Amino acid sequence: MIVMCPHCGALNRVPEEKLNANPTCGKCKKPLFTGQPVEMNSEQFMKALTKTDQPMVVDFWASWCGPCKMFAPTFAQVASQFEPRARFVKINTETNPELSAQFGIRSIPTIAIFKNGQMVDQIAGALPPQQFAQWVAQHV
Ligand SMILES: [Zn+2]
């Protein structure tokens, strides 16, 4: 599988059976999975979308959005449960408005799942942790 390093953005080829063995980046030597969501800008996200093989769970958020802040710990908690099966990504819609436009994000928070370069599902609004984890599990 092709995995993007959350620290330096390098693309790493990792055999699927090694995903759970704490793989590190060939370039910067840092862990490829930290159990934490990764903040990405448009450029990083489009690279991950087009060049990597992992499903991505994406939180479209904004700093002024109260429900987004309330949902952030849930997103982080579920990220730690699902890595390395999926990459959890945060997109700030204030600094990356073109991504929201491209993917038709009309309200925030919106959580979307991408597989094979395509959005396969999205939900608007925050879910409690257990329901959110169930929704992710349907797709990854
Ligand atoms: Zn790296």
XYZ file of C-alpha atoms in Angstrom, residues 30-137:
108
model
C 9.135 9.273 11.874
C 6.130 6.954 12.448
C 3.689 6.756 9.532
C 0.828 6.371 11.999
C 0.459 8.348 15.187
C -3.129 7.465 16.082
C -3.994 11.136 15.654
C -5.853 12.997 12.905
C -3.604 14.734 10.368
C -4.237 18.364 9.433
C -3.889 18.782 5.667
C -4.084 21.686 3.237
C -5.522 21.380 -0.283
C -2.239 20.395 -1.870
C -1.508 17.679 0.709
C -5.042 16.364 0.581
C -5.144 16.089 -3.217
C -1.786 14.283 -3.123
C -3.110 11.839 -0.521
C -6.348 11.390 -2.457
C -4.729 10.640 -5.785
C -1.527 8.864 -4.720
C -2.307 6.783 -1.617
C -4.309 3.597 -1.104
C -5.790 4.063 2.339
C -9.411 5.033 2.920
C -9.579 8.552 4.359
C -12.057 9.864 6.897
C -12.135 13.633 6.562
C -13.442 16.194 9.035
C -14.320 19.482 7.309
C -14.277 22.022 10.149
C -13.801 25.704 10.978
C -12.467 27.473 14.050
C -15.662 29.522 14.555
C -17.885 26.422 14.558
C -18.908 25.295 18.056
C -20.179 21.831 17.049
C -16.864 21.249 15.224
C -14.945 21.886 18.441
C -17.243 19.574 20.371
C -16.763 16.860 17.752
C -12.942 17.110 17.616
C -12.272 14.778 20.604
C -14.668 12.183 19.152
C -12.876 12.330 15.805
C -9.484 11.910 17.521
C -10.730 9.051 19.674
C -12.142 7.119 16.723
C -8.978 7.863 14.700
C -6.915 6.055 17.329
C -9.249 3.047 17.047
C -9.122 2.795 13.256
C -5.537 3.619 12.338
C -3.795 2.198 10.385
C -6.859 0.857 8.532
C -7.847 4.406 7.597
C -6.228 7.826 7.616
C -8.109 10.486 9.579
C -7.718 13.956 8.119
C -8.812 17.409 9.222
C -9.486 20.073 6.610
C -9.879 23.657 7.780
C -12.599 25.048 5.503
C -11.572 28.646 6.239
C -8.065 28.222 4.824
C -9.056 25.675 2.124
C -12.386 26.949 0.731
C -11.664 25.477 -2.706
C -11.780 21.949 -1.255
C -15.205 22.540 0.310
C -16.426 23.848 -3.038
C -14.944 20.935 -4.958
C -16.601 18.344 -2.718
C -19.886 20.186 -2.229
C -19.533 20.718 1.518
C -22.506 22.906 2.500
C -22.485 22.697 6.283
C -19.889 21.993 8.917
C -18.910 19.842 10.475
C -19.242 17.472 7.538
C -17.459 14.154 7.804
C -16.716 12.416 4.516
C -15.169 9.077 3.621
C -12.965 8.761 0.545
C -11.924 5.482 -1.048
C -9.956 5.005 -4.255
C -9.973 8.740 -4.878
C -13.754 9.104 -4.594
C -16.069 10.328 -1.864
C -18.222 7.325 -0.929
C -20.314 8.770 1.896
C -20.726 11.894 3.992
C -22.631 12.984 7.064
C -23.400 16.521 8.146
C -23.228 17.200 11.859
C -21.521 15.557 14.794
C -22.311 12.006 15.907
C -21.655 10.483 19.336
C -18.452 8.364 19.388
C -20.091 4.957 19.154
C -22.353 5.888 16.239
C -19.504 7.636 14.471
C -17.277 4.548 14.862
C -20.077 2.333 13.492
C -20.486 4.574 10.480
C -16.730 4.479 9.786
C -16.677 0.695 10.231
